CSV table of N, CA and C in Angstrom, one decimal:
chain,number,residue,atom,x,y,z
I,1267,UNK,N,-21.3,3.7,-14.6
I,1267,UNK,CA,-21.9,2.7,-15.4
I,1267,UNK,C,-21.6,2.9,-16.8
I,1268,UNK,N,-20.8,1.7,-17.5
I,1268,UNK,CA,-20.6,1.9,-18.7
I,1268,UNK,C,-21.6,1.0,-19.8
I,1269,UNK,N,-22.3,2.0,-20.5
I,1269,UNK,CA,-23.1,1.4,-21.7
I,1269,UNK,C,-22.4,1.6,-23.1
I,1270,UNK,N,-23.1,1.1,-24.1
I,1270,UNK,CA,-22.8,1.3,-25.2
I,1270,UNK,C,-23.5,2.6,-25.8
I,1271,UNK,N,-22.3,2.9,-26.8
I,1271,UNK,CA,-22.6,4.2,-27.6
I,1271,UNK,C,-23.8,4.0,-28.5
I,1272,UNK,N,-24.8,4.7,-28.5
I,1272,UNK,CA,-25.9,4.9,-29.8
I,1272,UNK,C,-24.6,4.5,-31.1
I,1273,UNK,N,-25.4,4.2,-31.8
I,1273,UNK,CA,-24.6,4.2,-33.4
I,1273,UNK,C,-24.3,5.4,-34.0
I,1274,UNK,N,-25.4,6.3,-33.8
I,1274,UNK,CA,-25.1,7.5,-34.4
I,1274,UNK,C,-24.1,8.1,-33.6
I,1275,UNK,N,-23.3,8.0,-32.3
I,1275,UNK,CA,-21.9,8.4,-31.8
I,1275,UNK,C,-22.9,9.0,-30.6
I,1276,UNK,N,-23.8,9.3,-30.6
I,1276,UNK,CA,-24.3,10.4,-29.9
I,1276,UNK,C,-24.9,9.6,-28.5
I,1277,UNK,N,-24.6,10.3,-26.9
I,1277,UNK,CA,-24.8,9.9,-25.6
I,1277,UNK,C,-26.4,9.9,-25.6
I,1278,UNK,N,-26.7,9.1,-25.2
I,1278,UNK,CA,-28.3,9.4,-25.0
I,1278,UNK,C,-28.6,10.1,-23.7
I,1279,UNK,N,-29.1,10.5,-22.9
I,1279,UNK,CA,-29.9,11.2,-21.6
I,1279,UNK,C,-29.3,10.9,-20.3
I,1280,UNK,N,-29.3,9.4,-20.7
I,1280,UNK,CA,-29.0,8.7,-19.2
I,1280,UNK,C,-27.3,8.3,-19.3
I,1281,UNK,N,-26.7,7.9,-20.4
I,1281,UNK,CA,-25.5,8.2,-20.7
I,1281,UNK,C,-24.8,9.6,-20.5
I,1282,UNK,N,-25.3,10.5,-21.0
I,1282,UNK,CA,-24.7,11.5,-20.3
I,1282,UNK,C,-25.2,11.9,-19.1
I,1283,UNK,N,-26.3,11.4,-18.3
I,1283,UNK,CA,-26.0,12.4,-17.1
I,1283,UNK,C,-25.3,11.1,-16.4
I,1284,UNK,N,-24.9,9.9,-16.7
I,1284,UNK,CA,-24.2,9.4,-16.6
I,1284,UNK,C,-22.6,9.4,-16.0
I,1285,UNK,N,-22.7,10.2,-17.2
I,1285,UNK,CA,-21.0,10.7,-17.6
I,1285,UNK,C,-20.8,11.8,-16.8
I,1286,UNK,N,-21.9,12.4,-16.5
I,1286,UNK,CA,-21.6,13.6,-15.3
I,1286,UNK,C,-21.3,13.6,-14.3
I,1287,UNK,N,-21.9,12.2,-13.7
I,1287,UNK,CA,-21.8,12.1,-12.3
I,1287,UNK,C,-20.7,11.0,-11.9
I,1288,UNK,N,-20.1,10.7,-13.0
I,1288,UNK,CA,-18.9,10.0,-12.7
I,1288,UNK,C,-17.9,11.1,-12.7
I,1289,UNK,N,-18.0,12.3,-14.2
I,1289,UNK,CA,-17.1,13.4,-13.5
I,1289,UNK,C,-16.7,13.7,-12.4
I,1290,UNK,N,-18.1,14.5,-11.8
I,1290,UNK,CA,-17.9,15.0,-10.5
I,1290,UNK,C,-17.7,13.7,-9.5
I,1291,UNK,N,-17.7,12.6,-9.6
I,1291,UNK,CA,-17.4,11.9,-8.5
I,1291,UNK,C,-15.8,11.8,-8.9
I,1292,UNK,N,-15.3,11.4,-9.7
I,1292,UNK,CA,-13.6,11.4,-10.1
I,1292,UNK,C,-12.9,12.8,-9.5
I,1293,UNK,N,-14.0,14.0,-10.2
I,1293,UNK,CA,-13.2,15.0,-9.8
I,1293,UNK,C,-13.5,15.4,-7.9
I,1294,UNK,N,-14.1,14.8,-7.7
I,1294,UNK,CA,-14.0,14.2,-6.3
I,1294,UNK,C,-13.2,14.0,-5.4
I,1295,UNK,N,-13.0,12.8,-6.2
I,1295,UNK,CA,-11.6,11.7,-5.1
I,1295,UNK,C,-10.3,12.5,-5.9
I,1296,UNK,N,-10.3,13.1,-7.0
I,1296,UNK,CA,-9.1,13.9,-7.8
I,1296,UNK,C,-8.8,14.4,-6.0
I,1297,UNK,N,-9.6,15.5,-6.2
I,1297,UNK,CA,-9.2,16.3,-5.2
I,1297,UNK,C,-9.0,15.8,-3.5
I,1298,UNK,N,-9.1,14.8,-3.3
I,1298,UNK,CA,-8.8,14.3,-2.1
I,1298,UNK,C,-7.7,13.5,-2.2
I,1299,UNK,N,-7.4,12.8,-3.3
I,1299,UNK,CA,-5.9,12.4,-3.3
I,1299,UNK,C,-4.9,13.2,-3.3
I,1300,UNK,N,-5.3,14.5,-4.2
I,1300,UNK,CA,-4.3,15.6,-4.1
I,1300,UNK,C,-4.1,16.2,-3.2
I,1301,UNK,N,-5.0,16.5,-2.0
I,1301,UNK,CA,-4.9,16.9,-0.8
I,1301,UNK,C,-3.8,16.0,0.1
I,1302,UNK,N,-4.7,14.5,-0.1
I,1302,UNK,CA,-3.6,13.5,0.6
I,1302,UNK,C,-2.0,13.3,0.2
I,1303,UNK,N,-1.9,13.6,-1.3
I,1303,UNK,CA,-0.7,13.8,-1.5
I,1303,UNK,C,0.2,14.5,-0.8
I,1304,UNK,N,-0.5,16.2,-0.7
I,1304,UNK,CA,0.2,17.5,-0.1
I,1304,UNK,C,0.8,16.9,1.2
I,1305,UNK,N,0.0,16.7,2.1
I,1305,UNK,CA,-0.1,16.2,3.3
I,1305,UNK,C,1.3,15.4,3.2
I,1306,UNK,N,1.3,13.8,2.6
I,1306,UNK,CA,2.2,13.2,2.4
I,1306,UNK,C,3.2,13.6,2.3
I,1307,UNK,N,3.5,14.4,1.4
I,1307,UNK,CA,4.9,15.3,1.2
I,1307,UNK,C,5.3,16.4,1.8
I,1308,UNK,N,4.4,16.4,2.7
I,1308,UNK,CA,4.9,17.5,3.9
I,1308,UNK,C,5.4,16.4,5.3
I,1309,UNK,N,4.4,15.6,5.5
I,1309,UNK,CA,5.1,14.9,6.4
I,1309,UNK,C,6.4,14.0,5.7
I,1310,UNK,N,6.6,13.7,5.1
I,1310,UNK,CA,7.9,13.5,4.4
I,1310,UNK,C,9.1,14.3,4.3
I,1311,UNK,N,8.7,15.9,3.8
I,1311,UNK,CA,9.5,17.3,4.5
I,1311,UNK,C,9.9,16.7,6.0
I,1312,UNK,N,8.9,16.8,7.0
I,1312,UNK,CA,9.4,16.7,8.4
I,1312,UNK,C,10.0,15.6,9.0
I,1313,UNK,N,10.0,14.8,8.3
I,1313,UNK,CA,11.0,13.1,8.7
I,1313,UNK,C,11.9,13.2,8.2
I,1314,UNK,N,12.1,13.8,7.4
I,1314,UNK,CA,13.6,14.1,6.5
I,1314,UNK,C,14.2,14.5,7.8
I,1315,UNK,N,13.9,15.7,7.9
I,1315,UNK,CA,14.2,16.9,8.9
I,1315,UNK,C,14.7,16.7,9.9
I,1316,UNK,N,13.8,15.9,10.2
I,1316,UNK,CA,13.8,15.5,12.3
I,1316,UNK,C,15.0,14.3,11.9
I,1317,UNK,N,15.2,13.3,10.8
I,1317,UNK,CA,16.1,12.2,10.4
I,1317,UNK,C,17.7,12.9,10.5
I,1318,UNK,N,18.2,14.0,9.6
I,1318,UNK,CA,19.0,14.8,9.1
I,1318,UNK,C,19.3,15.3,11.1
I,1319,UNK,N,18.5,15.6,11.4
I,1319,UNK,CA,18.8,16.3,12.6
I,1319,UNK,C,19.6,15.3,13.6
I,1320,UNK,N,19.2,14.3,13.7
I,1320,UNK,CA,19.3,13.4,14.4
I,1320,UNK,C,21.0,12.3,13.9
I,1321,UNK,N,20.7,12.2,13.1
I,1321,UNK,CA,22.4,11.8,12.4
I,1321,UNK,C,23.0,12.5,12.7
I,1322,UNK,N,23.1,13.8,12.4
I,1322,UNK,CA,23.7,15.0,12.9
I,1322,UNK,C,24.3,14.7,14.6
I,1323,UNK,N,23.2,14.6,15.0
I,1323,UNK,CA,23.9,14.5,16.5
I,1323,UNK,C,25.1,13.6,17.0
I,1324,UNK,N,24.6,12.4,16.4
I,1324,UNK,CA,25.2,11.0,16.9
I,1324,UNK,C,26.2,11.1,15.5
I,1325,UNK,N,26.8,12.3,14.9
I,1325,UNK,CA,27.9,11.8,13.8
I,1325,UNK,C,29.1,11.9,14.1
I,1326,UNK,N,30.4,11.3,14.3
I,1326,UNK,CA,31.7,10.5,14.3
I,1326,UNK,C,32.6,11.8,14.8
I,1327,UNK,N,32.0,12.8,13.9
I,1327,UNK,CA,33.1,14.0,14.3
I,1327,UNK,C,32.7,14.6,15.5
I,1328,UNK,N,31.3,14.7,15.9
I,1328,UNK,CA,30.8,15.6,17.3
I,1328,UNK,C,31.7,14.4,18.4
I,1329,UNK,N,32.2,13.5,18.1
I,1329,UNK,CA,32.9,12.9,19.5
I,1329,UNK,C,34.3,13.5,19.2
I,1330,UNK,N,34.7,14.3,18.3
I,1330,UNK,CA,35.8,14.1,18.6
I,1330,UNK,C,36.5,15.5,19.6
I,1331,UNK,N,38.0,15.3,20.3
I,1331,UNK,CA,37.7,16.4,21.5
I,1331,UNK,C,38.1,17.5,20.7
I,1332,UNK,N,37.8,18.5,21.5
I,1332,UNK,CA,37.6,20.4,21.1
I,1332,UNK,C,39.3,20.5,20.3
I,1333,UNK,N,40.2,19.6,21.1
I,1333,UNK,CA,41.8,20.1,20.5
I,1333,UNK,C,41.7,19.6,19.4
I,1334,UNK,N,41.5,18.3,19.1
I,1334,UNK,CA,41.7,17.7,17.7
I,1334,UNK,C,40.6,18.5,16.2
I,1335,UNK,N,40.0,19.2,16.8
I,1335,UNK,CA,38.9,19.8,15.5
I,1335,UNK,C,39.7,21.3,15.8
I,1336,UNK,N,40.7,21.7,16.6
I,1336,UNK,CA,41.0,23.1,16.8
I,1336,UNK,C,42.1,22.9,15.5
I,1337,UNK,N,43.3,21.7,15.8
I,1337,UNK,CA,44.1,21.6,15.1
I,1337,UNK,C,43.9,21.3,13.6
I,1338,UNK,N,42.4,20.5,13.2
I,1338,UNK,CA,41.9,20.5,11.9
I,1338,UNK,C,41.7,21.4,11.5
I,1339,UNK,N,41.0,22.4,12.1
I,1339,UNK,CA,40.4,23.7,11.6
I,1339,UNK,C,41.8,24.5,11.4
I,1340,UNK,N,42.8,24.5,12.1
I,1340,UNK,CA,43.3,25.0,11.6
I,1340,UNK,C,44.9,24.7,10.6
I,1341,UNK,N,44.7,23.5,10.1
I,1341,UNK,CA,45.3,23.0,8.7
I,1341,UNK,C,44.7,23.6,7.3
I,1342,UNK,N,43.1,23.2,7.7
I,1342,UNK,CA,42.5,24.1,6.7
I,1342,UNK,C,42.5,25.7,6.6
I,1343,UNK,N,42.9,26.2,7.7
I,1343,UNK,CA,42.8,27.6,7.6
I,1343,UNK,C,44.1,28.8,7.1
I,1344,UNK,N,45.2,27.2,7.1
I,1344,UNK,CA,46.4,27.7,6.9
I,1344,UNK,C,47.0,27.0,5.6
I,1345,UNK,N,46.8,25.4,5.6
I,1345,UNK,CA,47.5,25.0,4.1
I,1345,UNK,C,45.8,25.2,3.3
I,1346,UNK,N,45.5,25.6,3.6
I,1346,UNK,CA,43.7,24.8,2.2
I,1346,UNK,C,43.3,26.7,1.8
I,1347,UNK,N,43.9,27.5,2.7
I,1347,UNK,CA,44.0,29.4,2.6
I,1347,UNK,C,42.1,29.1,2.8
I,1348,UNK,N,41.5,28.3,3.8
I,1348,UNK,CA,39.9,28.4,4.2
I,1348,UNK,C,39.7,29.5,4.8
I,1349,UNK,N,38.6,30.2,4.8
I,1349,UNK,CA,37.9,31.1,6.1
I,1349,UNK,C,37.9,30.5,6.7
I,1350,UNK,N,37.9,30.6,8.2
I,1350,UNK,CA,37.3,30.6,9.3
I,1350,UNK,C,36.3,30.6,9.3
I,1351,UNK,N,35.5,31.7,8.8
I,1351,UNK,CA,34.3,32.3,8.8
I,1351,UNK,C,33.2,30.9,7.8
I,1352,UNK,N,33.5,30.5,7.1
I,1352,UNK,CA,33.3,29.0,6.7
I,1352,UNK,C,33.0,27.8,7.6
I,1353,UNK,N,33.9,28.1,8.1
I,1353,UNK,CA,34.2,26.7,9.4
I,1353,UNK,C,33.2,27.1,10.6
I,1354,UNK,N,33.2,28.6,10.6
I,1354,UNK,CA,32.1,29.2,11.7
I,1354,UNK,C,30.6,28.5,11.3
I,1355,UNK,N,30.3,28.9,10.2
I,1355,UNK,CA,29.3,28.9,9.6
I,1355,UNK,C,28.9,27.1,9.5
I,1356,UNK,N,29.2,26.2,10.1
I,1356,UNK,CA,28.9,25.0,9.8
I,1356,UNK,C,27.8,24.3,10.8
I,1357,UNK,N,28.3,24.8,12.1
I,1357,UNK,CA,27.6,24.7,13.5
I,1357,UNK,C,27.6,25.1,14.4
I,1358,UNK,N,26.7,25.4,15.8
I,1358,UNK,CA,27.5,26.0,17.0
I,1358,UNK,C,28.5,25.8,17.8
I,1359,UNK,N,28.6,24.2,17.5
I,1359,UNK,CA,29.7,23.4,18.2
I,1359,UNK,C,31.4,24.6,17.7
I,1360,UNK,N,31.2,24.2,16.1
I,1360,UNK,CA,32.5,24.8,15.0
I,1360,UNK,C,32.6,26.3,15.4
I,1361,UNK,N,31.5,26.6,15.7
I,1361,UNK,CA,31.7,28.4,15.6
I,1361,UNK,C,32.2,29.1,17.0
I,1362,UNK,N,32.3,27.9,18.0
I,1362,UNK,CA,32.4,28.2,19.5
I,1362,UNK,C,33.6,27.9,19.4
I,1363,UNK,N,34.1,26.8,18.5
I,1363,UNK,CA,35.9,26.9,18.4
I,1363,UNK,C,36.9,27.4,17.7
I,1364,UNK,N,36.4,28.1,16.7
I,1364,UNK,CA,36.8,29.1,15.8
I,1364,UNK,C,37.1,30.2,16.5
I,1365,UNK,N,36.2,30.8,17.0
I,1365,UNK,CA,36.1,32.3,17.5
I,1365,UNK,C,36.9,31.8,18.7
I,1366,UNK,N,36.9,31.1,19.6
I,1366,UNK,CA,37.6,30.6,20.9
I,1366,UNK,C,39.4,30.4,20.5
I,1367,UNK,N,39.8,30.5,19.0
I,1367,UNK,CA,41.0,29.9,18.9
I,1367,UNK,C,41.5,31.1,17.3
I,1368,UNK,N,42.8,32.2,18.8
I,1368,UNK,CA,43.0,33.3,17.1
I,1368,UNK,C,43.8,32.7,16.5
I,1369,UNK,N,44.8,31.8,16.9
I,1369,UNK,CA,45.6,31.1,15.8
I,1369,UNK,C,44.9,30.5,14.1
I,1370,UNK,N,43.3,30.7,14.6
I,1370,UNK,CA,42.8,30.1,13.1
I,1370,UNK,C,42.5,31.6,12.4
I,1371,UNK,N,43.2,32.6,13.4
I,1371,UNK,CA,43.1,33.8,12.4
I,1371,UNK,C,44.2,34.4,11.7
């Protein structure tokens, strides 16, 4: 409840316990929006996540067959002077054809 100020600047009694209980009610909902926020941005964290994962799956290069990503990998491993150990490091799929193929060594 908003009143007017005394003249002299000064809150009268009911003005300030006024002002108090709007405090604690603000600092109230403060703290529950902040809460709801956390929340928010955690489930946000996890849709990313589970999103990222999921493109991942269904992306352009997992169709392509084991020889054609043998012979990429190893363009890169021979004109681009790549690790291997690089190309390991990308996925299980990459790392099972890396180690499966010494020519990329």
């Amino acid at each position: 409840m908003q009143t007017s100020a005394r003249t002299d600047g000064l809150l009268s009694a009911e003005e300030t316990r006024d002002s108090r209980q709007a405090i604690l009610q603000l600092e109230l909902e403060l703290q529950k929006a902040q809460r709801l926020l956390a929340e928010t941005q955690t489930r946000i964290a996890t849709l990313k996540r589970q999103l990222d994962y999921h493109k991942g799956r269904v992306a352009p290069i997992r169709r392509l067959p084991f020889e054609t990503l043998t012979e990429i990998f190893r363009v890169c491993c021979t004109e681009w002077m790549s690790s291997p150990f690089k190309l390991a490091a990308i996925c299980h799929q990459w790392r099972d054809i890396v180690f499966a193929n010494p020519v990329l060594w």
